[in-house]
Amino acid sequence: MAELKATPGDITRIAVDAIVNAANTTLLGGGGVDGAIHRAAGPELLAACRIHKGCATGDAKCTPGFRLPAKWVFHAVGPVWRDGTHHEDELLASCYRHCLDLAREHGLRSIAFPAISTGIYGFPLDRAADIAIRTVREHVDASGVERVEFVCFDRQTLAVYTHLLGNEPQTS
Ligand code: AR6
């Protein structure tokens, strides 16, 4: 049974096998958590991202973590929120699923996710957190991952994840 928990703070400081980036389809960096990850990992990260030649929305690509404490970065591209009728839910779930697939392919045991799409991309936080937790619960055991941290950068995000995870034992 995997452990799922809400962790306050900055994902660039988390020592896990892989951290997940909330990237865009170019994979060439941006603001928010993407900017923070590129700054902390160093310029080698951008060079490694270029090799992928972009990433489709709902998919994720892997690079090394370079100067980060995490060994790997999975660059996931969440959907831009429009009105909920443009496959936003499915595309967001697909990001989490693809990251767990990458973790299985690399034989990883721990992974940390930010709240993908809930910043600049405008996905409603409650709805996104529910999708994140449900999708991870559904797929984590098949992935071999034993520890999942949902890293919450702000108080509101931490409150939502703590509420959704906290009413039950923090296991999948
Ligand atoms: N650690 C953990 N979470 C963070 C950090 C951090 N260091 N910094 C911000 N967050 P966002 P999106 C939180 O906007 O909505 C970029 O330009 C933030 O508070 O980073 O998927 C990309 O290149 C929020 O809860 O990602 C794309 O163009 C969450 O991370 C676009 O933004 C996601 O916010 C992606 O937008």
Short mmCIF file of C-alpha atoms and ligand atoms in Angstrom, two decimals:
data_model
loop_
_atom_site.label_atom_id
_atom_site.label_comp_id
_atom_site.label_asym_id
_atom_site.label_seq_id
_atom_site.Cartn_x
_atom_site.Cartn_y
_atom_site.Cartn_z
CA MET A 1 0.00 0.00 0.00
CA ALA A 2 1.50 3.33 -1.05
CA GLU A 3 1.59 6.33 1.26
CA LEU A 4 -0.03 9.51 -0.11
CA LYS A 5 0.56 12.77 1.71
CA ALA A 6 0.24 16.54 1.40
CA THR A 7 3.60 18.30 1.88
CA PRO A 8 3.82 22.07 2.27
CA GLY A 9 6.63 23.92 0.50
CA ASP A 10 8.77 24.12 -2.59
CA ILE A 11 9.00 21.04 -4.81
CA THR A 12 12.56 21.90 -5.88
CA ARG A 13 13.73 21.03 -2.36
CA ILE A 14 12.08 17.62 -2.08
CA ALA A 15 14.34 14.57 -2.05
CA VAL A 16 12.38 11.93 -3.95
CA ASP A 17 13.24 9.76 -6.93
CA ALA A 18 11.27 12.04 -9.29
CA ILE A 19 9.56 15.40 -9.06
CA VAL A 20 6.89 16.37 -11.56
CA ASN A 21 6.98 19.68 -13.40
CA ALA A 22 3.83 21.51 -14.56
CA ALA A 23 5.26 22.34 -17.98
CA ASN A 24 3.86 23.60 -21.28
CA THR A 25 3.86 21.89 -24.68
CA THR A 26 7.20 23.47 -25.70
CA LEU A 27 9.01 22.04 -22.63
CA LEU A 28 11.23 25.10 -22.86
CA GLY A 29 10.42 26.58 -19.45
CA GLY A 30 8.00 29.21 -18.20
CA GLY A 31 6.76 30.74 -14.96
CA GLY A 32 5.37 29.15 -11.79
CA VAL A 33 6.76 25.81 -10.71
CA ASP A 34 8.31 25.32 -14.18
CA GLY A 35 10.49 28.41 -13.75
CA ALA A 36 11.46 27.39 -10.22
CA ILE A 37 12.49 23.88 -11.36
CA HIS A 38 14.60 25.20 -14.25
CA ARG A 39 16.33 27.73 -11.97
CA ALA A 40 17.11 25.10 -9.33
CA ALA A 41 18.18 22.35 -11.76
CA GLY A 42 20.50 24.60 -13.80
CA PRO A 43 20.86 25.19 -17.55
CA GLU A 44 21.47 21.51 -18.34
CA LEU A 45 17.76 20.93 -17.77
CA LEU A 46 16.74 23.12 -20.70
CA ALA A 47 19.20 21.30 -22.97
CA ALA A 48 17.74 17.95 -21.89
CA CYS A 49 14.19 19.22 -22.48
CA ARG A 50 15.05 20.38 -26.02
CA ILE A 51 15.84 16.79 -27.01
CA HIS A 52 12.17 15.84 -26.55
CA LYS A 53 10.95 18.43 -29.08
CA GLY A 54 7.86 19.23 -27.02
CA CYS A 55 5.15 17.24 -25.29
CA ALA A 56 1.41 16.84 -25.94
CA THR A 57 -1.12 18.04 -23.39
CA GLY A 58 -1.91 15.14 -21.04
CA ASP A 59 1.46 13.49 -21.61
CA ALA A 60 4.78 13.62 -19.69
CA LYS A 61 8.47 13.40 -20.63
CA CYS A 62 11.47 12.48 -18.47
CA THR A 63 14.80 14.23 -17.93
CA PRO A 64 17.49 13.96 -15.26
CA GLY A 65 17.19 16.31 -12.27
CA PHE A 66 20.73 17.70 -12.60
CA ARG A 67 21.32 20.01 -9.57
CA LEU A 68 18.01 19.09 -7.90
CA PRO A 69 17.85 16.69 -4.97
CA ALA A 70 15.48 14.59 -7.09
CA LYS A 71 17.14 12.21 -9.54
CA TRP A 72 14.52 12.70 -12.28
CA VAL A 73 12.06 15.34 -13.47
CA PHE A 74 8.87 14.27 -15.21
CA HIS A 75 7.62 17.20 -17.29
CA ALA A 76 3.83 16.87 -17.49
CA VAL A 77 1.67 19.19 -19.56
CA GLY A 78 -1.67 19.88 -17.94
CA PRO A 79 -4.66 21.34 -19.76
CA VAL A 80 -5.47 25.03 -19.82
CA TRP A 81 -8.87 25.37 -18.09
CA ARG A 82 -11.58 26.65 -20.43
CA ASP A 83 -15.03 25.69 -19.14
CA GLY A 84 -14.70 22.01 -18.26
CA THR A 85 -16.19 20.77 -21.54
CA HIS A 86 -12.90 20.51 -23.46
CA HIS A 87 -11.63 17.25 -21.95
CA GLU A 88 -9.88 19.12 -19.16
CA ASP A 89 -10.63 16.43 -16.53
CA GLU A 90 -9.40 13.55 -18.72
CA LEU A 91 -6.28 15.43 -19.79
CA LEU A 92 -5.39 16.26 -16.20
CA ALA A 93 -5.90 12.65 -15.08
CA SER A 94 -3.76 11.56 -18.02
CA CYS A 95 -0.82 13.65 -16.71
CA TYR A 96 -0.85 11.82 -13.37
CA ARG A 97 -1.24 8.44 -15.06
CA HIS A 98 1.64 9.06 -17.45
CA CYS A 99 3.90 10.13 -14.60
CA LEU A 100 3.16 6.91 -12.73
CA ASP A 101 3.85 4.99 -15.96
CA LEU A 102 7.26 6.72 -16.20
CA ALA A 103 7.93 5.88 -12.54
CA ARG A 104 7.19 2.22 -13.24
CA GLU A 105 9.44 2.21 -16.34
CA HIS A 106 12.30 3.65 -14.26
CA GLY A 107 11.67 1.41 -11.24
CA LEU A 108 11.10 4.38 -8.90
CA ARG A 109 9.76 4.26 -5.36
CA SER A 110 8.92 7.91 -4.59
CA ILE A 111 7.45 10.81 -6.54
CA ALA A 112 6.31 14.35 -5.78
CA PHE A 113 3.61 16.20 -7.72
CA PRO A 114 2.71 19.89 -7.75
CA ALA A 115 -0.95 20.83 -8.24
CA ILE A 116 -0.74 20.65 -12.03
CA SER A 117 -2.82 23.22 -14.00
CA THR A 118 -4.13 25.03 -10.89
CA GLY A 119 -1.87 28.10 -11.23
CA ILE A 120 -1.39 29.93 -14.51
CA TYR A 121 -3.61 27.38 -16.34
CA GLY A 122 -6.60 28.22 -14.12
CA PHE A 123 -8.01 24.74 -13.36
CA PRO A 124 -10.36 24.97 -10.33
CA LEU A 125 -8.33 23.77 -7.34
CA ASP A 126 -10.91 21.51 -5.64
CA ARG A 127 -11.70 19.72 -8.86
CA ALA A 128 -8.03 19.33 -9.83
CA ALA A 129 -7.02 17.99 -6.40
CA ASP A 130 -9.84 15.45 -6.46
CA ILE A 131 -8.74 14.22 -9.90
CA ALA A 132 -5.08 14.12 -8.81
CA ILE A 133 -5.77 12.03 -5.70
CA ARG A 134 -8.29 9.70 -7.35
CA THR A 135 -6.03 9.03 -10.34
CA VAL A 136 -2.98 8.39 -8.17
CA ARG A 137 -4.92 6.07 -5.85
CA GLU A 138 -6.16 4.11 -8.84
CA HIS A 139 -2.75 3.59 -10.44
CA VAL A 140 -0.11 3.86 -7.73
CA ASP A 141 0.05 0.24 -6.63
CA ALA A 142 0.50 -1.03 -10.20
CA SER A 143 3.36 1.48 -10.63
CA GLY A 144 5.49 0.14 -7.78
CA VAL A 145 5.71 3.63 -6.22
CA GLU A 146 5.55 3.49 -2.42
CA ARG A 147 5.48 7.18 -1.50
CA VAL A 148 3.61 10.03 -3.20
CA GLU A 149 3.94 13.61 -2.00
CA PHE A 150 1.48 16.24 -3.19
CA VAL A 151 3.56 19.38 -2.74
CA CYS A 152 1.44 22.39 -1.81
CA PHE A 153 3.05 25.77 -2.41
CA ASP A 154 0.32 27.88 -0.86
CA ARG A 155 -2.00 27.60 2.12
CA GLN A 156 -5.17 27.13 0.09
CA THR A 157 -3.69 24.22 -1.85
CA LEU A 158 -2.44 22.63 1.36
CA ALA A 159 -5.90 22.99 2.95
CA VAL A 160 -7.63 21.30 0.01
CA TYR A 161 -5.21 18.38 -0.20
CA THR A 162 -5.12 17.89 3.57
CA HIS A 163 -8.90 17.80 3.62
CA LEU A 164 -9.15 15.32 0.74
CA LEU A 165 -6.39 13.06 2.07
CA GLY A 166 -6.95 13.67 5.76
CA ASN A 167 -10.41 12.21 6.20
CA GLU A 168 -9.05 8.79 5.47
CA PRO A 169 -5.79 7.08 6.37
CA GLN A 170 -3.11 8.51 4.09
CA THR A 171 -2.64 5.37 2.09
CA SER A 172 -3.91 4.33 -1.32
N1 AR6 B 1 6.85 24.16 -5.69
C1 AR6 B 1 5.63 23.58 -5.67
N2 AR6 B 1 4.54 24.15 -6.23
C2 AR6 B 1 4.71 25.35 -6.83
C3 AR6 B 1 5.95 26.01 -6.91
C4 AR6 B 1 7.06 25.36 -6.30
N3 AR6 B 1 8.29 25.89 -6.32
N4 AR6 B 1 5.77 27.19 -7.58
C5 AR6 B 1 4.46 27.26 -7.89
N5 AR6 B 1 3.82 26.16 -7.45
P1 AR6 B 1 1.76 26.74 -12.19
P2 AR6 B 1 0.11 25.45 -14.31
C6 AR6 B 1 2.40 25.79 -7.54
O1 AR6 B 1 1.26 28.08 -12.60
O2 AR6 B 1 -1.13 26.05 -13.75
C7 AR6 B 1 4.24 27.77 -16.56
O3 AR6 B 1 4.54 28.98 -17.19
C8 AR6 B 1 1.39 26.88 -7.83
O4 AR6 B 1 1.13 27.63 -6.64
O5 AR6 B 1 3.22 26.59 -11.92
O6 AR6 B 1 0.11 23.99 -14.66
C9 AR6 B 1 4.40 26.58 -17.50
O7 AR6 B 1 5.49 26.74 -18.39
C10 AR6 B 1 0.21 26.03 -8.23
O8 AR6 B 1 -0.42 25.49 -7.07
O9 AR6 B 1 1.41 25.62 -13.33
C11 AR6 B 1 3.09 26.58 -18.23
O10 AR6 B 1 3.08 27.52 -19.30
C12 AR6 B 1 0.86 24.86 -9.00
O11 AR6 B 1 2.24 24.89 -8.62
C13 AR6 B 1 2.10 27.02 -17.18
O12 AR6 B 1 2.86 27.78 -16.24
C14 AR6 B 1 0.75 24.95 -10.51
O13 AR6 B 1 0.91 26.30 -10.92
C15 AR6 B 1 1.50 25.84 -16.45
O14 AR6 B 1 0.51 26.30 -15.56
#
